[in-house]
Short mmCIF file of C-alpha atoms in Angstrom, two decimals:
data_model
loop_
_atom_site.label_atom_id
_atom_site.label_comp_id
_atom_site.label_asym_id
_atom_site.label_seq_id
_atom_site.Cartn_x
_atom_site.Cartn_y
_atom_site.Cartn_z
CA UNK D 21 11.07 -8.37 0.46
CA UNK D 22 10.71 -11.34 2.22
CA UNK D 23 8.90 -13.49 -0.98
CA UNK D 24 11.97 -12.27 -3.24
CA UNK D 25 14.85 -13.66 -0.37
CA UNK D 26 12.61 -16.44 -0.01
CA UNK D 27 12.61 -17.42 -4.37
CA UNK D 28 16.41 -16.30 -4.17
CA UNK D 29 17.24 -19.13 -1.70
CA UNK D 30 15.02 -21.41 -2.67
CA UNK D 31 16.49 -21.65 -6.16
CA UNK D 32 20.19 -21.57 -4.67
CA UNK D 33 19.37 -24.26 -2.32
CA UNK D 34 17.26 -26.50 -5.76
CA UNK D 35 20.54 -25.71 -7.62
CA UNK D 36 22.44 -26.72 -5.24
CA UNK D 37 20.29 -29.89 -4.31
CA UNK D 38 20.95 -30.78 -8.37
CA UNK D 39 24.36 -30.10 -8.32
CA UNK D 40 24.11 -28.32 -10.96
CA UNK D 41 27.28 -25.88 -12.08
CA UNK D 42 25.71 -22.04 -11.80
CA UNK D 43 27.04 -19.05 -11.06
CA UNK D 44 25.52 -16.51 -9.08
CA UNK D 45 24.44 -13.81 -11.63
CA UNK D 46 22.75 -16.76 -13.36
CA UNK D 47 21.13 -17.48 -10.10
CA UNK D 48 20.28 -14.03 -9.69
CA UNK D 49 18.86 -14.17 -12.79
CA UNK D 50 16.76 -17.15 -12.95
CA UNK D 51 15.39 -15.67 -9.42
CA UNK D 52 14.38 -12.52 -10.21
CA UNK D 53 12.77 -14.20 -13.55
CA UNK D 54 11.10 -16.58 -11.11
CA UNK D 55 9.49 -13.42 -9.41
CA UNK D 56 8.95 -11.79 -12.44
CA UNK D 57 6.42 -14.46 -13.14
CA UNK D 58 4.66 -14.70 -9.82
CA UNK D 59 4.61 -11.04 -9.43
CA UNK D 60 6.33 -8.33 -12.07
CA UNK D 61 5.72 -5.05 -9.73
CA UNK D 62 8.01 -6.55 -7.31
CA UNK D 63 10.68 -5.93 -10.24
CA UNK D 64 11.12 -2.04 -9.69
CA UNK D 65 11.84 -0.73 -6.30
CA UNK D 66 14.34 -0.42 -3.86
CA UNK D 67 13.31 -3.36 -2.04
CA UNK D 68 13.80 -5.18 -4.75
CA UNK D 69 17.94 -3.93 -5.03
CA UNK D 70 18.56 -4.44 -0.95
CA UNK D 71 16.52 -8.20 -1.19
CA UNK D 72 18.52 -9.46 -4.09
CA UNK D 73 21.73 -7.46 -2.45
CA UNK D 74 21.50 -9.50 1.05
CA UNK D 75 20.65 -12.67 -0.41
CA UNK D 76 23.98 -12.52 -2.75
CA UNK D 77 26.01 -11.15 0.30
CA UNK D 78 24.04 -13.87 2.44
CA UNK D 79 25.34 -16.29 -0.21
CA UNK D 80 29.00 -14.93 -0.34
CA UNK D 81 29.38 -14.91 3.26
CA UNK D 82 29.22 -18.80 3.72
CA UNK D 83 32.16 -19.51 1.05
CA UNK D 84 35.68 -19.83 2.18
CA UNK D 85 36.92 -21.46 5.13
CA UNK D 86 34.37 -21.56 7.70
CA UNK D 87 33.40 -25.11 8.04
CA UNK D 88 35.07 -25.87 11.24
CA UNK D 89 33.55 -22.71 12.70
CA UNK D 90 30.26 -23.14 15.08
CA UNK D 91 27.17 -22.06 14.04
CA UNK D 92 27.04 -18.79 16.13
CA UNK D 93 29.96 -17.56 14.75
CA UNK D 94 28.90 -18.26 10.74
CA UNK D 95 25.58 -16.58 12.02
CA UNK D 96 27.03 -13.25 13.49
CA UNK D 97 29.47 -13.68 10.49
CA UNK D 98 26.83 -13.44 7.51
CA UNK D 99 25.14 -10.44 10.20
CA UNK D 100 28.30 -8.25 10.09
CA UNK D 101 29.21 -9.24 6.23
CA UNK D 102 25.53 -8.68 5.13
CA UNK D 103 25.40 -4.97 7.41
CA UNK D 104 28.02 -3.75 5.91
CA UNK D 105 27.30 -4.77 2.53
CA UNK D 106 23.91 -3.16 2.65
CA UNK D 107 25.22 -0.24 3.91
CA UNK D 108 26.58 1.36 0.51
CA UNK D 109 22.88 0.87 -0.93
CA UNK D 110 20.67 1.94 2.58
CA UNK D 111 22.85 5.39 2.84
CA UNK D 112 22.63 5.90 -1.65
CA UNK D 113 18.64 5.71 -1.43
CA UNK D 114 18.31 7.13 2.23
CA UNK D 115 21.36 9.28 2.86
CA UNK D 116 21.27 7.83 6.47
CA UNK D 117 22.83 4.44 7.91
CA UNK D 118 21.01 2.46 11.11
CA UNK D 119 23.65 2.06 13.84
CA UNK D 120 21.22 -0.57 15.93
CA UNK D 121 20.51 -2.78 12.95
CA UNK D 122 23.02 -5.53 13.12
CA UNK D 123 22.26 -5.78 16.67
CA UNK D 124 18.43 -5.41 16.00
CA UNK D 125 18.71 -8.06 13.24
CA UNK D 126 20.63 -10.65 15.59
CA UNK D 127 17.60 -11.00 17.15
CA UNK D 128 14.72 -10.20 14.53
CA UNK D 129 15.92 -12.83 12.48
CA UNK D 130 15.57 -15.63 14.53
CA UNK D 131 12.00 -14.65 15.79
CA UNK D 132 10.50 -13.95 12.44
CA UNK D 133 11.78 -17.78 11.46
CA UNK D 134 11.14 -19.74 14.20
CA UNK D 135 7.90 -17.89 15.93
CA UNK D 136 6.73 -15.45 13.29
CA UNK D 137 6.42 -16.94 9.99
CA UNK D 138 5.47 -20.69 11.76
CA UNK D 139 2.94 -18.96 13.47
CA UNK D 140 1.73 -17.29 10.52
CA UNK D 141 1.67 -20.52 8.36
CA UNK D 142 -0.43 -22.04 11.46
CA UNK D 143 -3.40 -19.75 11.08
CA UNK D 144 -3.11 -19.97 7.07
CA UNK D 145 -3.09 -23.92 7.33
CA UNK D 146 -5.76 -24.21 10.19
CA UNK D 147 -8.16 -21.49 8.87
CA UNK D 148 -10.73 -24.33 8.42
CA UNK D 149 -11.09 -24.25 12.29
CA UNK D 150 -11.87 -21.25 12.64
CA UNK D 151 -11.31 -20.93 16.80
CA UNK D 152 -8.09 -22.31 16.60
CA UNK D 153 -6.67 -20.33 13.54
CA UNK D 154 -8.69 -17.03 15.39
CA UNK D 155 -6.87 -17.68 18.65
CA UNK D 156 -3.32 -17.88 16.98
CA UNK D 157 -3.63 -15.15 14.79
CA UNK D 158 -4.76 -13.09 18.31
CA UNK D 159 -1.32 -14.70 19.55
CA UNK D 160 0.54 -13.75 16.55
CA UNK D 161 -1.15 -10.11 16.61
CA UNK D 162 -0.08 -9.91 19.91
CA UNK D 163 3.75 -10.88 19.65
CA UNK D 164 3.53 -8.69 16.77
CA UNK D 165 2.65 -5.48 18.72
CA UNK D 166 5.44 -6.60 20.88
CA UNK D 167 7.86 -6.37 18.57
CA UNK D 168 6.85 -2.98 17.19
CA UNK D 169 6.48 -1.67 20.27
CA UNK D 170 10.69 -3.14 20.67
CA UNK D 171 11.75 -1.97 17.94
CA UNK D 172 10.16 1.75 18.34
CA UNK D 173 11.73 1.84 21.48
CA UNK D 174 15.48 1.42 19.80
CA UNK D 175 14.85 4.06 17.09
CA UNK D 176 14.03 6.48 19.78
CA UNK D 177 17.74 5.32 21.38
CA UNK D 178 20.16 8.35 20.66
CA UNK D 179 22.07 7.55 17.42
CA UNK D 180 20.21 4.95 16.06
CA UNK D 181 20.57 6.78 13.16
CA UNK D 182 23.21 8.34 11.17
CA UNK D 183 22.14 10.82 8.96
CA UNK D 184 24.68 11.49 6.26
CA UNK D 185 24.53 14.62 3.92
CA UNK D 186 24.27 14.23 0.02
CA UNK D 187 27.02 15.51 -0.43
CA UNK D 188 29.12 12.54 1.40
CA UNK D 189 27.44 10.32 -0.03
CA UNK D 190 29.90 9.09 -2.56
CA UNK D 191 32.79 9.13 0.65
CA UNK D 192 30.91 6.88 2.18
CA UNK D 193 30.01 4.31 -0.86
CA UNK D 194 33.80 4.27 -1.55
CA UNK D 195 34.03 3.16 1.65
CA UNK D 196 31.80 1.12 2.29
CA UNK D 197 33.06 -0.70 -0.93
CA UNK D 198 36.62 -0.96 0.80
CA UNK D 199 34.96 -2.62 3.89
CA UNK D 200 33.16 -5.33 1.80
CA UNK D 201 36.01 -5.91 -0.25
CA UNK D 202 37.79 -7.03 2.54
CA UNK D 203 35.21 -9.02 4.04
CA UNK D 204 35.13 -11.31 0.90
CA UNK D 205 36.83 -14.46 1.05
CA UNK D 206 40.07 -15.06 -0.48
CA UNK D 207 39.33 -15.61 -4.31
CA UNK D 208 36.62 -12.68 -4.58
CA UNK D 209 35.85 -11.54 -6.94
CA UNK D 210 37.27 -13.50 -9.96
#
């Protein structure tokens, strides 16, 4: 998942650098045809749908007027529009819907970019000294295991789970559809 977000804002953020005029199913489009070429598989699967979903909803959430706004509010703002418009697709393939995720993803986020994936990049890029890439991927490891250990800790919390019968499913899409809709920005759709 993380490869397809990555190609889905790296070609919004090249369009954008260009200033080129594209809309976002082209951009969608001329992602997923960028992965298609680096890796086909990664074409069918769910992970494909919720990677392509958040980026778009990732992408939506910043239009409209927020420039005035601080950066901790647009960043809890993309959480709560990007949670909720997951949540039609996470409880259509998996019938349930995570109650700790937002919260969980608040602070995931920011550790995966600024410790994880550095860190990772660190022992790729110093591999050719062997003791220092072996000591930070030991560090990385570690923090790692920390973080599982976290998160395993919140799914055991009571309710961090909703499980939602079949048979409500399609309540619970419709509404889920009403929520984003009004969580889009004046103008949205058109």
């Amino acid at each position: 998942p993380a490869i397809r977000s990555c190609i889905m804002l790296l070609m919004h953020f090249f369009v954008r650098q260009l200033g080129s005029c594209i809309n976002l199913s082209q951009l969608l489009l001329l992602a997923a045809f960028s992965t298609a070429i680096f890796w086909p598989p990664l074409l069918w699967g769910r992970s494909f749908i919720l990677s392509y979903a958040a980026v778009v909803l990732l992408v939506l959430s910043f239009y409209g007027r927020q420039m005035e706004q601080s950066f901790y509010y647009k960043y809890l703002h993309a959480q709560i529009f990007i949670t909720i418009g997951l949540a039609p697709l996470i409880i259509y393939y998996w019938q349930q819907l995570p109650l700790y995720g937002f919260i969980v993803n608040i602070f995931i986020i920011p550790v995966f970019t600024f410790i994880v994936v550095p860190l990772a990049f660190s022992v790729i890029f110093l591999s050719y000294w062997t003791n220092i890439a072996a000591y930070l991927a030991q560090q990385l490891d570690g923090f790692l295991d920390l973080l599982l250990v976290s998160l395993t800790w919140v799914v055991a919390l009571p309710y961090s789970v909703i499980e939602i019968a079949p048979q409500s499913v399609l309540f619970s899409l419709v509404l889920s559809g009403i929520l984003v809709s009004l969580l889009l920005p004046a103008g949205l759709p058109s």
